[in-house]
Each structure stands twice: as C-alpha cells, then as structure tokens.
C-alpha cells in the first residue's frame, strides 16, 4: 500500500460489518489515503446517492486544485 501514489478515498457504511478501525488502519498505510463514513448499509450508492456524489465531487475538486498547483504531481 505504501507504493500507491494516487489519492485513495475509502468510503465506509456506518451500518457495515467491519470495525471502523480497520478502514482507518488501511488508509494510514496509503500515503494519500483517507476515510469517510456515510450513514447506510452495503449499497451506499443506491441508498444515499447524493452523499456519495458529493464525496466524489470533493475528490475531483481536490485533485484538480492539487494538479493546478503542482502539475507534476
């Protein structure tokens, strides 16, 4: 995971079966990893599509801003 250079956004469901610490531990191993938790179950894109879309849009804005500031990144 340490070799991953792209930003990684892990989205977990509050109603999921795995402990939150598992996601945090995974994200910590990825240099540009982060975790968000949305209220819902296994099918977040179907259960809360607006919230999933907003996270994706945030990531795109962050990526575009980072690229404009440092095109080689």
PDB file of N, CA and C in Angstrom:
ATOM      1  N   UNK A   1       0.820  -1.200   0.000  1.00  0.00           N
ATOM      2  CA  UNK A   1       0.000   0.000   0.000  1.00  0.00           C
ATOM      3  C   UNK A   1       0.861   1.260   0.000  1.00  0.00           C
ATOM      4  N   UNK A   2       2.038   1.188   0.568  1.00  0.00           N
ATOM      5  CA  UNK A   2       2.903   2.361   0.635  1.00  0.00           C
ATOM      6  C   UNK A   2       3.332   2.831  -0.747  1.00  0.00           C
ATOM      7  N   UNK A   3       3.308   1.947  -1.737  1.00  0.00           N
ATOM      8  CA  UNK A   3       3.708   2.302  -3.090  1.00  0.00           C
ATOM      9  C   UNK A   3       2.620   2.991  -3.895  1.00  0.00           C
ATOM     10  N   UNK A   4       1.432   3.100  -3.344  1.00  0.00           N
ATOM     11  CA  UNK A   4       0.331   3.754  -4.054  1.00  0.00           C
ATOM     12  C   UNK A   4       0.547   5.263  -3.993  1.00  0.00           C
ATOM     13  N   UNK A   5       0.600   5.908  -5.140  1.00  0.00           N
ATOM     14  CA  UNK A   5       0.842   7.344  -5.157  1.00  0.00           C
ATOM     15  C   UNK A   5      -0.418   8.158  -5.427  1.00  0.00           C
ATOM     16  N   UNK A   6      -1.434   7.518  -5.951  1.00  0.00           N
ATOM     17  CA  UNK A   6      -2.693   8.221  -6.221  1.00  0.00           C
ATOM     18  C   UNK A   6      -3.463   8.419  -4.920  1.00  0.00           C
ATOM     19  N   UNK A   7      -4.270   9.467  -4.847  1.00  0.00           N
ATOM     20  CA  UNK A   7      -5.114   9.621  -3.667  1.00  0.00           C
ATOM     21  C   UNK A   7      -6.135   8.488  -3.605  1.00  0.00           C
ATOM     22  N   UNK A   8      -6.376   7.988  -2.413  1.00  0.00           N
ATOM     23  CA  UNK A   8      -7.337   6.898  -2.215  1.00  0.00           C
ATOM     24  C   UNK A   8      -8.337   7.339  -1.151  1.00  0.00           C
ATOM     25  N   UNK A   9      -9.595   7.280  -1.515  1.00  0.00           N
ATOM     26  CA  UNK A   9     -10.665   7.669  -0.597  1.00  0.00           C
ATOM     27  C   UNK A   9     -11.507   6.430  -0.314  1.00  0.00           C
ATOM     28  N   UNK A  10     -11.427   5.954   0.903  1.00  0.00           N
ATOM     29  CA  UNK A  10     -12.194   4.784   1.321  1.00  0.00           C
ATOM     30  C   UNK A  10     -13.507   5.286   1.915  1.00  0.00           C
ATOM     31  N   UNK A  11     -14.606   4.824   1.365  1.00  0.00           N
ATOM     32  CA  UNK A  11     -15.924   5.223   1.869  1.00  0.00           C
ATOM     33  C   UNK A  11     -16.543   4.008   2.531  1.00  0.00           C
ATOM     34  N   UNK A  12     -16.841   4.166   3.818  1.00  0.00           N
ATOM     35  CA  UNK A  12     -17.419   3.043   4.558  1.00  0.00           C
ATOM     36  C   UNK A  12     -18.844   3.377   4.978  1.00  0.00           C
ATOM     37  N   UNK A  13     -19.625   2.327   5.143  1.00  0.00           N
ATOM     38  CA  UNK A  13     -21.011   2.472   5.576  1.00  0.00           C
ATOM     39  C   UNK A  13     -21.088   2.353   7.094  1.00  0.00           C
ATOM     40  N   UNK A  14     -21.844   3.235   7.711  1.00  0.00           N
ATOM     41  CA  UNK A  14     -21.990   3.184   9.169  1.00  0.00           C
ATOM     42  C   UNK A  14     -22.611   1.862   9.611  1.00  0.00           C
ATOM     43  N   UNK A  15     -23.419   1.272   8.739  1.00  0.00           N
ATOM     44  CA  UNK A  15     -24.063   0.005   9.070  1.00  0.00           C
ATOM     45  C   UNK A  15     -23.269  -1.207   8.609  1.00  0.00           C
ATOM     46  N   UNK A  16     -22.022  -0.980   8.215  1.00  0.00           N
ATOM     47  CA  UNK A  16     -21.186  -2.079   7.740  1.00  0.00           C
ATOM     48  C   UNK A  16     -20.780  -3.034   8.847  1.00  0.00           C
ATOM     49  N   UNK A  17     -20.277  -4.171   8.459  1.00  0.00           N
ATOM     50  CA  UNK A  17     -19.943  -5.220   9.425  1.00  0.00           C
ATOM     51  C   UNK A  17     -18.512  -5.163   9.925  1.00  0.00           C
ATOM     52  N   UNK A  18     -17.650  -4.411   9.234  1.00  0.00           N
ATOM     53  CA  UNK A  18     -16.255  -4.342   9.651  1.00  0.00           C
ATOM     54  C   UNK A  18     -16.062  -3.167  10.609  1.00  0.00           C
ATOM     55  N   UNK A  19     -15.166  -3.305  11.567  1.00  0.00           N
ATOM     56  CA  UNK A  19     -14.944  -2.221  12.527  1.00  0.00           C
ATOM     57  C   UNK A  19     -14.303  -1.003  11.849  1.00  0.00           C
ATOM     58  N   UNK A  20     -14.691   0.199  12.271  1.00  0.00           N
ATOM     59  CA  UNK A  20     -14.143   1.417  11.669  1.00  0.00           C
ATOM     60  C   UNK A  20     -12.615   1.465  11.698  1.00  0.00           C
ATOM     61  N   UNK A  21     -12.017   0.937  12.735  1.00  0.00           N
ATOM     62  CA  UNK A  21     -10.566   0.955  12.856  1.00  0.00           C
ATOM     63  C   UNK A  21      -9.863   0.231  11.723  1.00  0.00           C
ATOM     64  N   UNK A  22     -10.525  -0.737  11.130  1.00  0.00           N
ATOM     65  CA  UNK A  22      -9.949  -1.474  10.005  1.00  0.00           C
ATOM     66  C   UNK A  22      -9.726  -0.538   8.814  1.00  0.00           C
ATOM     67  N   UNK A  23     -10.695   0.289   8.543  1.00  0.00           N
ATOM     68  CA  UNK A  23     -10.601   1.235   7.436  1.00  0.00           C
ATOM     69  C   UNK A  23      -9.533   2.289   7.717  1.00  0.00           C
ATOM     70  N   UNK A  24      -9.502   2.775   8.938  1.00  0.00           N
ATOM     71  CA  UNK A  24      -8.504   3.776   9.328  1.00  0.00           C
ATOM     72  C   UNK A  24      -7.093   3.203   9.211  1.00  0.00           C
ATOM     73  N   UNK A  25      -6.925   1.960   9.631  1.00  0.00           N
ATOM     74  CA  UNK A  25      -5.605   1.321   9.546  1.00  0.00           C
ATOM     75  C   UNK A  25      -5.170   1.171   8.092  1.00  0.00           C
ATOM     76  N   UNK A  26      -6.090   0.811   7.222  1.00  0.00           N
ATOM     77  CA  UNK A  26      -5.767   0.668   5.809  1.00  0.00           C
ATOM     78  C   UNK A  26      -5.389   2.030   5.211  1.00  0.00           C
ATOM     79  N   UNK A  27      -6.186   3.040   5.485  1.00  0.00           N
ATOM     80  CA  UNK A  27      -5.905   4.375   4.955  1.00  0.00           C
ATOM     81  C   UNK A  27      -4.560   4.900   5.457  1.00  0.00           C
ATOM     82  N   UNK A  28      -4.207   4.566   6.683  1.00  0.00           N
ATOM     83  CA  UNK A  28      -2.938   5.026   7.252  1.00  0.00           C
ATOM     84  C   UNK A  28      -1.733   4.431   6.520  1.00  0.00           C
ATOM     85  N   UNK A  29      -1.916   3.306   5.863  1.00  0.00           N
ATOM     86  CA  UNK A  29      -0.818   2.658   5.132  1.00  0.00           C
ATOM     87  C   UNK A  29      -0.641   3.244   3.737  1.00  0.00           C
ATOM     88  N   UNK A  30      -1.590   4.048   3.304  1.00  0.00           N
ATOM     89  CA  UNK A  30      -1.554   4.641   1.970  1.00  0.00           C
ATOM     90  C   UNK A  30      -1.185   6.118   2.139  1.00  0.00           C
ATOM     91  N   UNK A  31      -0.113   6.563   1.512  1.00  0.00           N
ATOM     92  CA  UNK A  31       0.353   7.931   1.726  1.00  0.00           C
ATOM     93  C   UNK A  31      -0.711   9.018   1.573  1.00  0.00           C
ATOM     94  N   UNK A  32      -1.606   8.871   0.633  1.00  0.00           N
ATOM     95  CA  UNK A  32      -2.647   9.877   0.414  1.00  0.00           C
ATOM     96  C   UNK A  32      -4.026   9.269   0.630  1.00  0.00           C
ATOM     97  N   UNK A  33      -4.128   8.408   1.643  1.00  0.00           N
ATOM     98  CA  UNK A  33      -5.382   7.731   1.935  1.00  0.00           C
ATOM     99  C   UNK A  33      -6.214   8.477   2.952  1.00  0.00           C
ATOM    100  N   UNK A  34      -7.526   8.367   2.820  1.00  0.00           N
ATOM    101  CA  UNK A  34      -8.441   8.944   3.801  1.00  0.00           C
ATOM    102  C   UNK A  34      -9.714   8.109   3.845  1.00  0.00           C
ATOM    103  N   UNK A  35     -10.464   8.285   4.916  1.00  0.00           N
ATOM    104  CA  UNK A  35     -11.694   7.520   5.123  1.00  0.00           C
ATOM    105  C   UNK A  35     -12.845   8.476   5.395  1.00  0.00           C
ATOM    106  N   UNK A  36     -13.976   8.188   4.815  1.00  0.00           N
ATOM    107  CA  UNK A  36     -15.224   8.889   5.135  1.00  0.00           C
ATOM    108  C   UNK A  36     -16.258   7.833   5.483  1.00  0.00           C
ATOM    109  N   UNK A  37     -17.154   8.189   6.378  1.00  0.00           N
ATOM    110  CA  UNK A  37     -18.237   7.290   6.768  1.00  0.00           C
ATOM    111  C   UNK A  37     -19.566   7.929   6.400  1.00  0.00           C
ATOM    112  N   UNK A  38     -20.381   7.174   5.697  1.00  0.00           N
ATOM    113  CA  UNK A  38     -21.718   7.628   5.355  1.00  0.00           C
ATOM    114  C   UNK A  38     -22.742   6.742   6.057  1.00  0.00           C
ATOM    115  N   UNK A  39     -23.859   7.333   6.403  1.00  0.00           N
ATOM    116  CA  UNK A  39     -24.925   6.576   7.036  1.00  0.00           C
ATOM    117  C   UNK A  39     -25.587   5.686   5.997  1.00  0.00           C
ATOM    118  N   UNK A  40     -25.591   4.403   6.263  1.00  0.00           N
ATOM    119  CA  UNK A  40     -26.209   3.470   5.333  1.00  0.00           C
ATOM    120  C   UNK A  40     -25.642   2.086   5.503  1.00  0.00           C
ATOM    121  N   UNK A  41     -25.962   1.247   4.544  1.00  0.00           N
ATOM    122  CA  UNK A  41     -25.517  -0.138   4.577  1.00  0.00           C
ATOM    123  C   UNK A  41     -24.622  -0.465   3.403  1.00  0.00           C
ATOM    124  N   UNK A  42     -24.733  -1.668   2.912  1.00  0.00           N
ATOM    125  CA  UNK A  42     -23.833  -2.208   1.905  1.00  0.00           C
ATOM    126  C   UNK A  42     -23.920  -1.491   0.550  1.00  0.00           C
ATOM    127  N   UNK A  43     -25.056  -0.928   0.221  1.00  0.00           N
ATOM    128  CA  UNK A  43     -25.266  -0.346  -1.107  1.00  0.00           C
ATOM    129  C   UNK A  43     -25.337   1.181  -1.050  1.00  0.00           C
ATOM    130  N   UNK A  44     -24.294   1.801  -0.535  1.00  0.00           N
ATOM    131  CA  UNK A  44     -24.292   3.249  -0.354  1.00  0.00           C
ATOM    132  C   UNK A  44     -24.672   4.030  -1.615  1.00  0.00           C
ATOM    133  N   UNK A  45     -24.142   3.697  -2.798  1.00  0.00           N
ATOM    134  CA  UNK A  45     -24.519   4.486  -3.978  1.00  0.00           C
ATOM    135  C   UNK A  45     -26.015   4.456  -4.284  1.00  0.00           C
ATOM    136  N   UNK A  46     -26.687   3.409  -3.862  1.00  0.00           N
ATOM    137  CA  UNK A  46     -28.130   3.321  -4.083  1.00  0.00           C
ATOM    138  C   UNK A  46     -28.909   3.913  -2.911  1.00  0.00           C
ATOM    139  N   UNK A  47     -28.353   3.803  -1.709  1.00  0.00           N
ATOM    140  CA  UNK A  47     -29.048   4.268  -0.509  1.00  0.00           C
ATOM    141  C   UNK A  47     -28.935   5.774  -0.312  1.00  0.00           C
ATOM    142  N   UNK A  48     -27.754   6.309  -0.547  1.00  0.00           N
ATOM    143  CA  UNK A  48     -27.511   7.741  -0.354  1.00  0.00           C
ATOM    144  C   UNK A  48     -26.708   8.289  -1.549  1.00  0.00           C
ATOM    145  N   UNK A  49     -27.305   8.256  -2.742  1.00  0.00           N
ATOM    146  CA  UNK A  49     -26.559   8.670  -3.933  1.00  0.00           C
ATOM    147  C   UNK A  49     -26.037  10.100  -3.870  1.00  0.00           C
ATOM    148  N   UNK A  50     -26.791  10.994  -3.277  1.00  0.00           N
ATOM    149  CA  UNK A  50     -26.348  12.392  -3.184  1.00  0.00           C
ATOM    150  C   UNK A  50     -25.092  12.534  -2.350  1.00  0.00           C
ATOM    151  N   UNK A  51     -25.016  11.803  -1.243  1.00  0.00           N
ATOM    152  CA  UNK A  51     -23.846  11.870  -0.372  1.00  0.00           C
ATOM    153  C   UNK A  51     -22.614  11.272  -1.051  1.00  0.00           C
ATOM    154  N   UNK A  52     -22.807  10.172  -1.759  1.00  0.00           N
ATOM    155  CA  UNK A  52     -21.691   9.546  -2.487  1.00  0.00           C
ATOM    156  C   UNK A  52     -21.216  10.485  -3.594  1.00  0.00           C
ATOM    157  N   UNK A  53     -22.149  11.091  -4.309  1.00  0.00           N
ATOM    158  CA  UNK A  53     -21.790  12.029  -5.373  1.00  0.00           C
ATOM    159  C   UNK A  53     -21.016  13.206  -4.816  1.00  0.00           C
ATOM    160  N   UNK A  54     -21.437  13.732  -3.684  1.00  0.00           N
ATOM    161  CA  UNK A  54     -20.742  14.878  -3.086  1.00  0.00           C
ATOM    162  C   UNK A  54     -19.304  14.515  -2.708  1.00  0.00           C
ATOM    163  N   UNK A  55     -19.087  13.321  -2.180  1.00  0.00           N
ATOM    164  CA  UNK A  55     -17.719  12.897  -1.864  1.00  0.00           C
ATOM    165  C   UNK A  55     -16.871  12.816  -3.131  1.00  0.00           C
ATOM    166  N   UNK A  56     -17.443  12.268  -4.197  1.00  0.00           N
ATOM    167  CA  UNK A  56     -16.712  12.184  -5.468  1.00  0.00           C
ATOM    168  C   UNK A  56     -16.380  13.570  -6.007  1.00  0.00           C
ATOM    169  N   UNK A  57     -17.334  14.484  -5.923  1.00  0.00           N
ATOM    170  CA  UNK A  57     -17.092  15.844  -6.396  1.00  0.00           C
ATOM    171  C   UNK A  57     -16.011  16.536  -5.570  1.00  0.00           C
ATOM    172  N   UNK A  58     -16.024  16.315  -4.256  1.00  0.00           N
ATOM    173  CA  UNK A  58     -14.966  16.869  -3.397  1.00  0.00           C
ATOM    174  C   UNK A  58     -13.600  16.345  -3.839  1.00  0.00           C
ATOM    175  N   UNK A  59     -13.530  15.042  -4.100  1.00  0.00           N
ATOM    176  CA  UNK A  59     -12.263  14.447  -4.528  1.00  0.00           C
ATOM    177  C   UNK A  59     -11.804  15.045  -5.854  1.00  0.00           C
ATOM    178  N   UNK A  60     -12.726  15.249  -6.769  1.00  0.00           N
ATOM    179  CA  UNK A  60     -12.367  15.834  -8.059  1.00  0.00           C
ATOM    180  C   UNK A  60     -11.876  17.267  -7.897  1.00  0.00           C
ATOM    181  N   UNK A  61     -12.516  18.033  -7.009  1.00  0.00           N
ATOM    182  CA  UNK A  61     -12.068  19.409  -6.767  1.00  0.00           C
ATOM    183  C   UNK A  61     -10.685  19.417  -6.136  1.00  0.00           C
ATOM    184  N   UNK A  62     -10.450  18.538  -5.179  1.00  0.00           N
ATOM    185  CA  UNK A  62      -9.138  18.445  -4.531  1.00  0.00           C
ATOM    186  C   UNK A  62      -8.085  18.061  -5.556  1.00  0.00           C
ATOM    187  N   UNK A  63      -8.398  17.081  -6.387  1.00  0.00           N
ATOM    188  CA  UNK A  63      -7.460  16.610  -7.393  1.00  0.00           C
ATOM    189  C   UNK A  63      -7.135  17.714  -8.396  1.00  0.00           C
ATOM    190  N   UNK A  64      -8.145  18.425  -8.856  1.00  0.00           N
ATOM    191  CA  UNK A  64      -7.932  19.497  -9.831  1.00  0.00           C
ATOM    192  C   UNK A  64      -7.098  20.614  -9.222  1.00  0.00           C
ATOM    193  N   UNK A  65      -7.385  20.980  -7.987  1.00  0.00           N
ATOM    194  CA  UNK A  65      -6.641  22.042  -7.313  1.00  0.00           C
ATOM    195  C   UNK A  65      -5.193  21.636  -7.121  1.00  0.00           C
ATOM    196  N   UNK A  66      -4.971  20.396  -6.707  1.00  0.00           N
ATOM    197  CA  UNK A  66      -3.609  19.897  -6.494  1.00  0.00           C
ATOM    198  C   UNK A  66      -2.846  19.876  -7.806  1.00  0.00           C
ATOM    199  N   UNK A  67      -3.504  19.416  -8.861  1.00  0.00           N
ATOM    200  CA  UNK A  67      -2.848  19.333 -10.166  1.00  0.00           C
ATOM    201  C   UNK A  67      -2.497  20.727 -10.695  1.00  0.00           C
ATOM    202  N   UNK A  68      -3.375  21.681 -10.504  1.00  0.00           N
ATOM    203  CA  UNK A  68      -3.101  23.045 -10.967  1.00  0.00           C
ATOM    204  C   UNK A  68      -1.939  23.658 -10.188  1.00  0.00           C
ATOM    205  N   UNK A  69      -1.855  23.352  -8.897  1.00  0.00           N
ATOM    206  CA  UNK A  69      -0.772  23.891  -8.066  1.00  0.00           C
ATOM    207  C   UNK A  69       0.558  23.204  -8.361  1.00  0.00           C
ATOM    208  N   UNK A  70       0.503  21.912  -8.693  1.00  0.00           N
ATOM    209  CA  UNK A  70       1.714  21.140  -8.933  1.00  0.00           C
ATOM    210  C   UNK A  70       1.438  20.144 -10.062  1.00  0.00           C
ATOM    211  N   UNK A  71       1.532  20.569 -11.319  1.00  0.00           N
ATOM    212  CA  UNK A  71       1.169  19.713 -12.456  1.00  0.00           C
ATOM    213  C   UNK A  71       1.939  18.383 -12.525  1.00  0.00           C
ATOM    214  N   UNK A  72       3.102  18.311 -11.938  1.00  0.00           N
ATOM    215  CA  UNK A  72       3.876  17.065 -11.970  1.00  0.00           C
ATOM    216  C   UNK A  72       3.423  16.050 -10.962  1.00  0.00           C
ATOM    217  N   UNK A  73       2.493  16.413 -10.116  1.00  0.00           N
ATOM    218  CA  UNK A  73       2.041  15.503  -9.063  1.00  0.00           C
ATOM    219  C   UNK A  73       0.989  14.558  -9.558  1.00  0.00           C
TER     220      UNK A  73
END
